[in-house]
Short mmCIF file of C-alpha atoms and ligand atoms in Angstrom, two decimals:
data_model
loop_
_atom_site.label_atom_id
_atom_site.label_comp_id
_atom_site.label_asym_id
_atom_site.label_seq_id
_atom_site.Cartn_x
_atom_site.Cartn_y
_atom_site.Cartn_z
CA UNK U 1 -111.44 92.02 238.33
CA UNK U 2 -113.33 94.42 240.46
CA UNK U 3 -113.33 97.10 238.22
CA UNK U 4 -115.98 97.89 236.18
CA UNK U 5 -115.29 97.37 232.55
CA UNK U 6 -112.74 100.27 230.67
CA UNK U 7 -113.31 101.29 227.23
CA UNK U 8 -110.52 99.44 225.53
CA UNK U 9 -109.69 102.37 223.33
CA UNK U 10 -107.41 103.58 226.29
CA UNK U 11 -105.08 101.07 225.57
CA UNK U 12 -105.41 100.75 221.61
CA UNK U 13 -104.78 104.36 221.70
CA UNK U 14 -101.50 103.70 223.87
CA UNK U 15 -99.95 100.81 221.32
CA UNK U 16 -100.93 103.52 218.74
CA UNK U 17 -98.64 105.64 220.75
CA UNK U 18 -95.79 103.28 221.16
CA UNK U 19 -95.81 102.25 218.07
CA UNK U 20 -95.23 105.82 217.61
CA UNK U 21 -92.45 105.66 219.01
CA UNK U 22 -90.50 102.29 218.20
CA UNK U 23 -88.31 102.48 215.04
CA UNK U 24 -88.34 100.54 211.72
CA UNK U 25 -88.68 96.71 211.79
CA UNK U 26 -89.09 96.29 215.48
CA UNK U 27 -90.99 94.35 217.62
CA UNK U 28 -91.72 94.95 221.59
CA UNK U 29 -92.73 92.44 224.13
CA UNK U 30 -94.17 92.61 227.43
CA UNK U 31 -94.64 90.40 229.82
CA UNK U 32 -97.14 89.74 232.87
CA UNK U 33 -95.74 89.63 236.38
CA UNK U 34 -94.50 86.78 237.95
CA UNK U 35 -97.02 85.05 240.44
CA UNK U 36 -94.87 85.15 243.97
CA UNK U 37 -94.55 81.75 245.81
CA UNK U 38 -94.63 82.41 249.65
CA UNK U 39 -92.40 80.24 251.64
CA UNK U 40 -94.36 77.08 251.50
CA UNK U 41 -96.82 76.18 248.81
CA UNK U 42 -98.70 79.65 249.14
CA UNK U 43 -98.90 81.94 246.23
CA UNK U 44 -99.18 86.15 247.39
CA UNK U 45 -101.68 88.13 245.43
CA UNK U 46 -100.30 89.29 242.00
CA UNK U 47 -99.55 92.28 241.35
CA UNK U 48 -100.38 93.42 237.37
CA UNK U 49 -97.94 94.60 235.37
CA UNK U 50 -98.71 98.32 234.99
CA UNK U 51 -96.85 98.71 231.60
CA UNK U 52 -99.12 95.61 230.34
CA UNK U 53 -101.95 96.94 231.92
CA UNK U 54 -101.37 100.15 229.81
CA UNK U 55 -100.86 98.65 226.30
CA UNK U 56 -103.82 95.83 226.98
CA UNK U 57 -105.94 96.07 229.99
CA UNK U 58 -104.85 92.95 230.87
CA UNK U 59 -103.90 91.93 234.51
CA UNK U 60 -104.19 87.99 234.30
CA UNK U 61 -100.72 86.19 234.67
CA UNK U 62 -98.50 84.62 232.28
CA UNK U 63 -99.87 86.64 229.47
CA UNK U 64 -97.45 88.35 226.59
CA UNK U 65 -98.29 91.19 224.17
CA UNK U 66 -96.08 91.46 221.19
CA UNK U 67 -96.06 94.72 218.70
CA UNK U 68 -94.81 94.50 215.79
CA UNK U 69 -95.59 97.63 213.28
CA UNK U 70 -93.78 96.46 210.92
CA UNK U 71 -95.18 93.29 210.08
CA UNK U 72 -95.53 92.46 206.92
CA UNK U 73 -98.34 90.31 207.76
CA UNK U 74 -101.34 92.56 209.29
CA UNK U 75 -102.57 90.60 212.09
CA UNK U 76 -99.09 90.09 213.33
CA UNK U 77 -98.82 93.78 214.18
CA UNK U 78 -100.39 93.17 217.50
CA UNK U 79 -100.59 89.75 218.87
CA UNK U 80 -101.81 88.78 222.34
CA UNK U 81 -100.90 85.15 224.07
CA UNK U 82 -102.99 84.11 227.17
CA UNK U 83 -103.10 80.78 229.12
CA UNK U 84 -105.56 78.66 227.68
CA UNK U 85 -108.77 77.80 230.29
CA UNK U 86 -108.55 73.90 231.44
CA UNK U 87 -110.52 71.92 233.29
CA UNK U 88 -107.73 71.75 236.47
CA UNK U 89 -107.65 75.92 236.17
CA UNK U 90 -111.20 75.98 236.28
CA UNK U 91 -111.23 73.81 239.31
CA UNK U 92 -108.68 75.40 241.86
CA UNK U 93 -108.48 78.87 240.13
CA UNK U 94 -111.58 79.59 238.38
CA UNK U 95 -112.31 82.00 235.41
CA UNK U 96 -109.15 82.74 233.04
CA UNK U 97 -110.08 84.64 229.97
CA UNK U 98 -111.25 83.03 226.85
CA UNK U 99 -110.13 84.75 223.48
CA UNK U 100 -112.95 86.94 223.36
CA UNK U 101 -112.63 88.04 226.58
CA UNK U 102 -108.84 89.11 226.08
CA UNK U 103 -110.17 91.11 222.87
CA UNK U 104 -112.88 92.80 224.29
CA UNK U 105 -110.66 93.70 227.14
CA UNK U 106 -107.66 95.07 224.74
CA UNK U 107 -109.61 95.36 221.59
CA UNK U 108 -106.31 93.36 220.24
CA UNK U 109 -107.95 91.22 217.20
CA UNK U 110 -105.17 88.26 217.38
CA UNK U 111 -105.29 86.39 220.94
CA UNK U 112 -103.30 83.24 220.60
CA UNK U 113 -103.11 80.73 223.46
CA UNK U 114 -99.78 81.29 225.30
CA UNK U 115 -98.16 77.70 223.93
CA UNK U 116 -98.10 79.28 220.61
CA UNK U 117 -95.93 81.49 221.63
CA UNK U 118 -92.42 80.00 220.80
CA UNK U 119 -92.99 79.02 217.59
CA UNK U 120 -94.91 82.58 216.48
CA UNK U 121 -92.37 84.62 218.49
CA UNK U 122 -89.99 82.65 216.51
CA UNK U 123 -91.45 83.70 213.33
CA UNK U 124 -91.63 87.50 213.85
CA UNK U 125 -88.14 87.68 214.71
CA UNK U 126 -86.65 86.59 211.96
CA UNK U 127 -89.02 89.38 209.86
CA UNK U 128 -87.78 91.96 213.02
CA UNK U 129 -84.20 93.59 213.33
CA UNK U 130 -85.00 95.26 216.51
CA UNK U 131 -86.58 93.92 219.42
CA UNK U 132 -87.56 96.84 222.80
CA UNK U 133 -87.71 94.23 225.46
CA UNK U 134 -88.92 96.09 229.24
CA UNK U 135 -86.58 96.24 232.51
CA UNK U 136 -87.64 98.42 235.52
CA UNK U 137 -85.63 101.73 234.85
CA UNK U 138 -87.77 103.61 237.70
CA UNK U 139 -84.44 105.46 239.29
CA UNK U 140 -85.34 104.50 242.76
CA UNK U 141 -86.11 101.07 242.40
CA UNK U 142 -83.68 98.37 244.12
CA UNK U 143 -84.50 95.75 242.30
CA UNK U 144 -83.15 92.41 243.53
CA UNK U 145 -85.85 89.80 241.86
CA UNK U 146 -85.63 88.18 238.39
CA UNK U 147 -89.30 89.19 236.65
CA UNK U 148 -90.60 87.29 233.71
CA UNK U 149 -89.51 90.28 231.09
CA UNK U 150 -86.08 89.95 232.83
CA UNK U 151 -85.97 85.85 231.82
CA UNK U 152 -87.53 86.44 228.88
CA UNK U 153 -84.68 89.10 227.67
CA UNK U 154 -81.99 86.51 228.88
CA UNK U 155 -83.69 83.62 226.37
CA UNK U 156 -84.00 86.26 223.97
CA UNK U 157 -80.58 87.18 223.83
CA UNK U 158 -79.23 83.72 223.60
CA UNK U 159 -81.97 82.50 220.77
CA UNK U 160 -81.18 85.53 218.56
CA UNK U 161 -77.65 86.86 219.28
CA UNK U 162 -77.35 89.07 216.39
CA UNK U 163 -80.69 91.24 216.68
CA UNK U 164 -80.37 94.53 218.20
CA UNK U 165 -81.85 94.89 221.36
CA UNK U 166 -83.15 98.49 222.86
CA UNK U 167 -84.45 99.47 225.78
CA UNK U 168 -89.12 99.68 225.92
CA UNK U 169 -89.01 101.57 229.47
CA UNK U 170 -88.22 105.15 228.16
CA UNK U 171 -90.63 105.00 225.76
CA UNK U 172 -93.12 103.71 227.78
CA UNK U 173 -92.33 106.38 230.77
CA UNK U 174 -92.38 109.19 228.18
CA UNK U 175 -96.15 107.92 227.35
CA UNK U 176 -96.91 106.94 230.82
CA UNK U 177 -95.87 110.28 232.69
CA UNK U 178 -99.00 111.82 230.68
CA UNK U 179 -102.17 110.79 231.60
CA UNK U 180 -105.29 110.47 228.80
CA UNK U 181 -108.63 111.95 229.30
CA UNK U 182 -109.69 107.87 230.00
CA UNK U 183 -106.76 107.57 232.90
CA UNK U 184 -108.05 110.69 234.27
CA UNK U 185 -110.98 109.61 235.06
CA UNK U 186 -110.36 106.37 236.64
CA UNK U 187 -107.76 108.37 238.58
CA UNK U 188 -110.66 110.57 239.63
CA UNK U 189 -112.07 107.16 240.68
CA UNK U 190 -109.62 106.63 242.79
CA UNK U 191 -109.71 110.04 244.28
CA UNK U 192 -112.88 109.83 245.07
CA UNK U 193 -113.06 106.07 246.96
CA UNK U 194 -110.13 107.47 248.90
CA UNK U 195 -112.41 110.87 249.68
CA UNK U 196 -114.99 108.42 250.86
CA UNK U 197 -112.61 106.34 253.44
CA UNK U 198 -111.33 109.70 254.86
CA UNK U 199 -114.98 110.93 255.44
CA UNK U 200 -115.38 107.35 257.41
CA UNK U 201 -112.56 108.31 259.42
CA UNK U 202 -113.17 111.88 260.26
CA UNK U 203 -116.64 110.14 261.92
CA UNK U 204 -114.44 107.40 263.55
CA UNK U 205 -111.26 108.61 265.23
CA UNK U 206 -111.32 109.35 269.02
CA UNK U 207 -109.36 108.64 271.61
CA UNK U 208 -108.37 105.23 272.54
CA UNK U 209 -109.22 103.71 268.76
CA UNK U 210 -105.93 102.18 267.96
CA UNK U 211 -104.40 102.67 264.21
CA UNK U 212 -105.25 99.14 263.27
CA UNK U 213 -108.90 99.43 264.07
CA UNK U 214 -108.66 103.04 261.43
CA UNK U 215 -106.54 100.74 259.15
CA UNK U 216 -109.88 98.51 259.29
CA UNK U 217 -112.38 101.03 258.39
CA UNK U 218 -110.35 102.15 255.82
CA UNK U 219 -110.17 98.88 254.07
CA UNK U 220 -114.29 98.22 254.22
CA UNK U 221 -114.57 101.34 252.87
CA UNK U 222 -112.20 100.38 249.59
CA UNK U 223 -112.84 97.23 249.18
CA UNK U 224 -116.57 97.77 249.30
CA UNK U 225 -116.01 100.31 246.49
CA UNK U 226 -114.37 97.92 243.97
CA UNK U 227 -110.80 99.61 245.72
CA UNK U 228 -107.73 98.78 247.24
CA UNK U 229 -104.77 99.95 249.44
CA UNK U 230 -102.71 101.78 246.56
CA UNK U 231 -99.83 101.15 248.80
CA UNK U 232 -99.22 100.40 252.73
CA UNK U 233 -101.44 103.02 254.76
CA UNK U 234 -99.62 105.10 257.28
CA UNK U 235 -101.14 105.72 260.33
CA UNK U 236 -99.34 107.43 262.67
CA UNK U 237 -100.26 109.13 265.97
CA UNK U 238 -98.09 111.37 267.94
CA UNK U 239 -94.47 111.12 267.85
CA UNK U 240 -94.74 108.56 265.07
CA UNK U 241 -96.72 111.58 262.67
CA UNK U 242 -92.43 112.30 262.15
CA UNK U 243 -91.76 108.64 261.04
CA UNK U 244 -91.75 109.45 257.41
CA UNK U 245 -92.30 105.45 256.42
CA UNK U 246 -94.41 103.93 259.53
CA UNK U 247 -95.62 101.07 258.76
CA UNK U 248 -96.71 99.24 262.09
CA UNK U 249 -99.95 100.90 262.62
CA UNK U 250 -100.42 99.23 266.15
CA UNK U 251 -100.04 102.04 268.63
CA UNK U 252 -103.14 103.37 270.26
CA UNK U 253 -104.68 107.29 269.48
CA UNK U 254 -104.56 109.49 272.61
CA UNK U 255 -106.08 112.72 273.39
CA UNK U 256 -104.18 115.68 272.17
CA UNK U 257 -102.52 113.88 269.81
CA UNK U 258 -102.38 114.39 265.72
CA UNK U 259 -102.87 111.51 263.54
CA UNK U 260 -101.46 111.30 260.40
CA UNK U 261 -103.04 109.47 257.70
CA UNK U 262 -100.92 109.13 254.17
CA UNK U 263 -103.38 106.78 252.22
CA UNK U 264 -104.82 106.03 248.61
CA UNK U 265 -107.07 103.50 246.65
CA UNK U 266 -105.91 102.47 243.84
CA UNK U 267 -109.09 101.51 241.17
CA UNK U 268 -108.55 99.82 238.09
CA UNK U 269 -104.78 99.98 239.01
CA UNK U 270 -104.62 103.60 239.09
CA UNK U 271 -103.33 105.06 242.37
CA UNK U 272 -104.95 107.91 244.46
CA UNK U 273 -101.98 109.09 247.35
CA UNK U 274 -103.40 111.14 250.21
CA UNK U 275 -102.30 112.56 253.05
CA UNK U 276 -104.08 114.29 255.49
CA UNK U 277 -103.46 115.12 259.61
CA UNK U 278 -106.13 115.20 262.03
CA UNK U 279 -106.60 115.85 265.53
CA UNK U 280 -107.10 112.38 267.98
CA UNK U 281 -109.65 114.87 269.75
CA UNK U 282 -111.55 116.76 267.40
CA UNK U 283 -110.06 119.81 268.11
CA UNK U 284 -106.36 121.28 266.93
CA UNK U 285 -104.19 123.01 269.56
CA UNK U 286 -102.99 126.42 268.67
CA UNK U 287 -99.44 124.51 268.05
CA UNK U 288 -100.62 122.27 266.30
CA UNK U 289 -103.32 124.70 263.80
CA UNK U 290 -100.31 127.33 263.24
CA UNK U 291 -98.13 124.62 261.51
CA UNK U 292 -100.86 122.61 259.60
CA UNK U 293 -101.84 126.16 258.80
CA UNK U 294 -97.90 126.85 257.82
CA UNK U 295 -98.02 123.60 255.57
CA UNK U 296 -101.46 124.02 254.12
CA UNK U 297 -100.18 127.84 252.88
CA UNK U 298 -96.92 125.94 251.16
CA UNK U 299 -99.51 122.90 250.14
CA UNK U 300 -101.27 125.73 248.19
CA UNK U 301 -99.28 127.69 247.05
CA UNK U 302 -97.17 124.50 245.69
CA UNK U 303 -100.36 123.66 243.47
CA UNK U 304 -100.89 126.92 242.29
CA UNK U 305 -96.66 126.83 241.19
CA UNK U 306 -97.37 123.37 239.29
CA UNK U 307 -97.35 124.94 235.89
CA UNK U 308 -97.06 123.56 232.37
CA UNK U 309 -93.14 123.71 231.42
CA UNK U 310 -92.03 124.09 235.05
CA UNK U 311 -89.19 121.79 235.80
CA UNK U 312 -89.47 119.41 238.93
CA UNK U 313 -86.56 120.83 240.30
CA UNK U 314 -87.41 124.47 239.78
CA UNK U 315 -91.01 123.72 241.30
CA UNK U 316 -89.37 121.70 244.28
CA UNK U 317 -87.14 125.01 245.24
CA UNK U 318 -89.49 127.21 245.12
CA UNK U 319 -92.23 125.62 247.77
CA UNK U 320 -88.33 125.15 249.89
CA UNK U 321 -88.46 128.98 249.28
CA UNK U 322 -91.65 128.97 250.88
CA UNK U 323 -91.20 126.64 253.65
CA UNK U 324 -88.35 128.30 254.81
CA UNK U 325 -90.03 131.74 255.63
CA UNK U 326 -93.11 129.56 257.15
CA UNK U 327 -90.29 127.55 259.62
CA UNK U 328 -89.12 131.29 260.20
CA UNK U 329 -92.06 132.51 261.26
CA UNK U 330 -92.78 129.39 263.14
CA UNK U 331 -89.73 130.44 265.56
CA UNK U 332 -88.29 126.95 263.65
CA UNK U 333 -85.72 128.63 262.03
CA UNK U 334 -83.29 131.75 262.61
CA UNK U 335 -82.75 134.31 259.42
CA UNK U 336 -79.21 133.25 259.82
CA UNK U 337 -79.84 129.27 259.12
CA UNK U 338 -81.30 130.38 255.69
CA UNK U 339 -78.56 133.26 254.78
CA UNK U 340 -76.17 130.34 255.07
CA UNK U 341 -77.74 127.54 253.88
CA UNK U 342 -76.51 125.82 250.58
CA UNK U 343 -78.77 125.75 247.83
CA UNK U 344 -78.77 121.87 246.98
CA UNK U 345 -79.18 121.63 251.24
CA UNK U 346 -81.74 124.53 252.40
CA UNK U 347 -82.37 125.02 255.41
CA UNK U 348 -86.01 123.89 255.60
CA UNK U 349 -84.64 119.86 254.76
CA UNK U 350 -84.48 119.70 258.91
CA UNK U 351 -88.19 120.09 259.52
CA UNK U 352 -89.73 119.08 255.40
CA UNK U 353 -86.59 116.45 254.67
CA UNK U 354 -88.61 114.85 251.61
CA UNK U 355 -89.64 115.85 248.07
CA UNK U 356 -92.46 118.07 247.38
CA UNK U 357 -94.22 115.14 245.20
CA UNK U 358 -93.90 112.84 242.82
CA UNK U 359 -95.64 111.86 238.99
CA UNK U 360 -98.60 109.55 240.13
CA UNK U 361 -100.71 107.12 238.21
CA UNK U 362 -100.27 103.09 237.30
CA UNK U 363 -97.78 103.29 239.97
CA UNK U 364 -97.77 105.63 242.78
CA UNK U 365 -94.18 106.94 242.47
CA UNK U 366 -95.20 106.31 238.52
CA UNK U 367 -92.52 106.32 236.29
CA UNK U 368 -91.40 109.37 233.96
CA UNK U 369 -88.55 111.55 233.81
CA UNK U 370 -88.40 114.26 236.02
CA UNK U 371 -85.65 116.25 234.42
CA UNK U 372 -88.35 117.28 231.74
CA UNK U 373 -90.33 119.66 231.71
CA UNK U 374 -94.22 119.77 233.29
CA UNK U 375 -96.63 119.02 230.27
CA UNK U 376 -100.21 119.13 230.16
CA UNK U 377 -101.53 115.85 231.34
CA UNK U 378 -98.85 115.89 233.89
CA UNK U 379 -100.42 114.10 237.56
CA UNK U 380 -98.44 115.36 240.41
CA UNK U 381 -98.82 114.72 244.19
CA UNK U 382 -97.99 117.52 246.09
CA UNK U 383 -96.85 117.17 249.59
CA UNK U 384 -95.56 119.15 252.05
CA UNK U 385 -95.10 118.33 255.74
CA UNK U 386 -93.08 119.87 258.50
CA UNK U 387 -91.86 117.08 261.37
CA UNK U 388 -90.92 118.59 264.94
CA UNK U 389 -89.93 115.57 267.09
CA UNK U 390 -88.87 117.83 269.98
CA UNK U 391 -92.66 118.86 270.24
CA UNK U 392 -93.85 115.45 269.39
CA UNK U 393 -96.02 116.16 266.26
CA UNK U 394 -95.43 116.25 262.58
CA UNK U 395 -98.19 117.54 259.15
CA UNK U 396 -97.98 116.30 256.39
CA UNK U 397 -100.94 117.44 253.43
CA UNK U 398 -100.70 115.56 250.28
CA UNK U 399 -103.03 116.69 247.20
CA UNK U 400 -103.09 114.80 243.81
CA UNK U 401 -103.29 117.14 240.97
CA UNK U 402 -103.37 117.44 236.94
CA UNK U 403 -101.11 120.13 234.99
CA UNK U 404 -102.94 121.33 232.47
CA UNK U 405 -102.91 124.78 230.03
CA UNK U 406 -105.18 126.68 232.27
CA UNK U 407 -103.33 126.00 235.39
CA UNK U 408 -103.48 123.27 238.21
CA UNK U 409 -106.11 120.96 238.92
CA UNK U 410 -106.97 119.94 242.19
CA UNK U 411 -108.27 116.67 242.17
CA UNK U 412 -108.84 116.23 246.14
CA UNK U 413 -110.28 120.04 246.18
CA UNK U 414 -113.97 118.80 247.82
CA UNK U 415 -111.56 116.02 249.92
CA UNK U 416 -111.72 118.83 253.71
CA UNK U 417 -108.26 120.38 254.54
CA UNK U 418 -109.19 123.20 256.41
CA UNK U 419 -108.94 122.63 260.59
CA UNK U 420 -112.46 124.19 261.09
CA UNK U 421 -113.64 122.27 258.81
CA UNK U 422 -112.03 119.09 259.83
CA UNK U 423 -113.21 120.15 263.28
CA UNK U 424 -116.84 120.51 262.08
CA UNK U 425 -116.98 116.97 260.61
CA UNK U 426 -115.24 115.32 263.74
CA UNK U 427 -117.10 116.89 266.45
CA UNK U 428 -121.01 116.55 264.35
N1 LIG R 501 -97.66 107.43 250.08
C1 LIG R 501 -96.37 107.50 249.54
C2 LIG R 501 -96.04 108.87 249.22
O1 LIG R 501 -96.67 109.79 249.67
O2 LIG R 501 -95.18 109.13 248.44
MN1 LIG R 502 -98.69 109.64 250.29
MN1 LIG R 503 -96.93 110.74 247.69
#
């Protein structure tokens, strides 16, 4: 792993919390992610299991943590099964952890080599009643692949038929949606390689540099930094700053164009998710400063609103409030539009057609349930952006902050947003 070691009290503390949370005589398991086969005899890079990652530290494949609270025996209460290090592994793969690597990493006492597993597993549920096993419940996943937690829960159910089953994701998005001092910080990590790339940009971008080449700095400047691409980068110039998911980042920059850059390290698995929208040139047109002016006053005014017991939905129609008078003024809008407009449909959705942001963290549309209220701890992006294909330019700003009790925390605050400023760094 690239990522310097992490106290493993971040995760004890989180199977503390679960625990918590589980009820009598239960166990939970969760499993590591499958290793994807491309379509020959490739393998594509593994992606770690965040809710593993979160109870364990561990991101190596085909491991398994079990809880069990209950146990009557104590150093069944947590148990950890990795694959055992051979001689072939070590060969084609390399390192794998050994047993004291695995504890150091959790700071789980029992490792057992994965082929224990059956017959310990085995064991502990016939002591157990209840058994949380862990599906993806994140509301907008599609999710058409079979994971290992999803085989596992099918063997499950057939080898113990009467046991009652219940569902680990709520409990582990009502944990997950608030962040620990620790996860703050490597957040703030993140944040703060992602700060770095955009610096490297502001220096880079001129006419005639196509996306791909930014694409490239942007990934020296992660990787260097023990980083990586939280998610796809968009990197859009001109019309394609409207393209709310572009992907292709192969067009060329041109002069008088806006470039939109939505991107974010992740570091140590925790996600950073920026967006930012800079002139090709250097310079902003009038146009172009009034509504990245417009979206910076709603981006602002959006983090100041991001309050501890606010409700997502409250927060979201309020900045749609907002945006609506700045589309007004913008000659976007006509007073009429927004006298008429239906509340679940204002009138702003035809220039800012997306959410205002979303909980951020292991994943970068993390998982917790937006229907509750804003709690300290809470990590929010906030993101406005208003589109206008019909003038061939869209901004989008995108922030990554912390609720706390004394008000929002800006997390990209030093990361420049205002167009002089912007203009000072490009033009040095
Ligand atoms: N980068 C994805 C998002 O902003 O939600
Ligand atoms: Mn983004
Ligand atoms: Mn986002």
């Amino acid at each position: 792993m690239r990522h310097k070691p992490i106290k493993s009290k971040l995760f004890s503390e989180n199977r503390k919390r679960i625990a918590g949370l589980m009820g009598a005589k239960a166990l939970a398991v969760v499993n590591a992610n499958d290793v994807l086969p491309t379509n020959a005899d490739g393998t594509l890079p593994m992606e770690p299991n965040a809710d593993l990652f979160f109870l364990t530290g561990i991101e190596q494949e085909e491991s398994v943590l079990v809880l069990f609270p209950d146990a009557a025996e104590e150093k069944q209460r947590e148990i950890l099964f990795v694959r055992q290090p051979n001689q072939h592994l070590q060969i084609w793969e390399g390192y794998k952890h050994s047993k004291e690597d695995a504890r150091k990493i959790s700071g789980i006492k029992n490792v057992q080599w994965l082929s224990e597993f059956p017959g310990i597993f085995r064991g502990l549920m016939c002591e157990a009643e209840t058994a949380y096993l862990n599906t993806n419940e994140h509301k907008r996943a599609t999710v058409d692949v079979e994971t290992r937690d999803d085989r596992f829960i099918r063997g499950c159910k057939r080898d113990f038929p009467l046991h009652d089953f219940r569902r680990l994701a709520p409990l582990l998005h009502e944990l997950r949606v608030v962040k620990s001092d620790l996860e703050i910080e490597l957040l703030k990590e993140a944040v703060d390689i992602t700060a770095k790339g955009f610096r490297r940009l502001l220096r880079f971008v001129k006419p005639g540099i196509a996306e791909y080449e930014v694409e490239a700095e942007l990934t020296r400047e992660f990787i260097k930094r023990r980083g990586k691409f939280a998610y796809t980068p968009i990197i859009a110039a001109g019309k394609n700053n409207c393209v709310l998911h572009y992907l292709q980042n192969d067009q060329v920059c041109k002069k008088g164009q806006l470039l939109l850059l939505d991107i974010g390290s992740s570091y140590a698995n925790y996600s950073a998710d920026m967006t930012r929208t800079i002139p090709v040139s250097g310079k902003f047109s009038r146009r172009q400063k009034k509504v990245y002016n417009a979206v910076l006053r709603v981006l602002r005014a959006s983090i100041a609103g991001a309050t501890v017991g606010k409700l997502h939905k409250d927060w979201t129609k309020e900045s749609q409030a907002h945006m609506n008078e700045e589309l007004l003024a913008l000659g976007l809008l006509k007073k009429s539009q927004i006298k008429k407009q239906d509340s679940d449909n204002p009138a702003c959705r035809k220039y800012f057609m997306h959410g205002l942001g979303h909980s951020l963290g292991l994943d970068v549309h993390d998982v917790g349930d937006m229907n509750v209220p804003f709690a300290a701890g809470t990590v929010l992006t906030v993101e406005p952006g208003i589109y206008i294909p019909d003038e061939g330019f869209g901004v989008r700003l995108e922030d990554d902050i912390v609720v706390t009790e004394n008000g929002p925390v800006n997390l990209m605050a030093k990361v420049p947003i205002e167009t002089d400023e912007i203009e000072a760094v490009m033009n040095r």
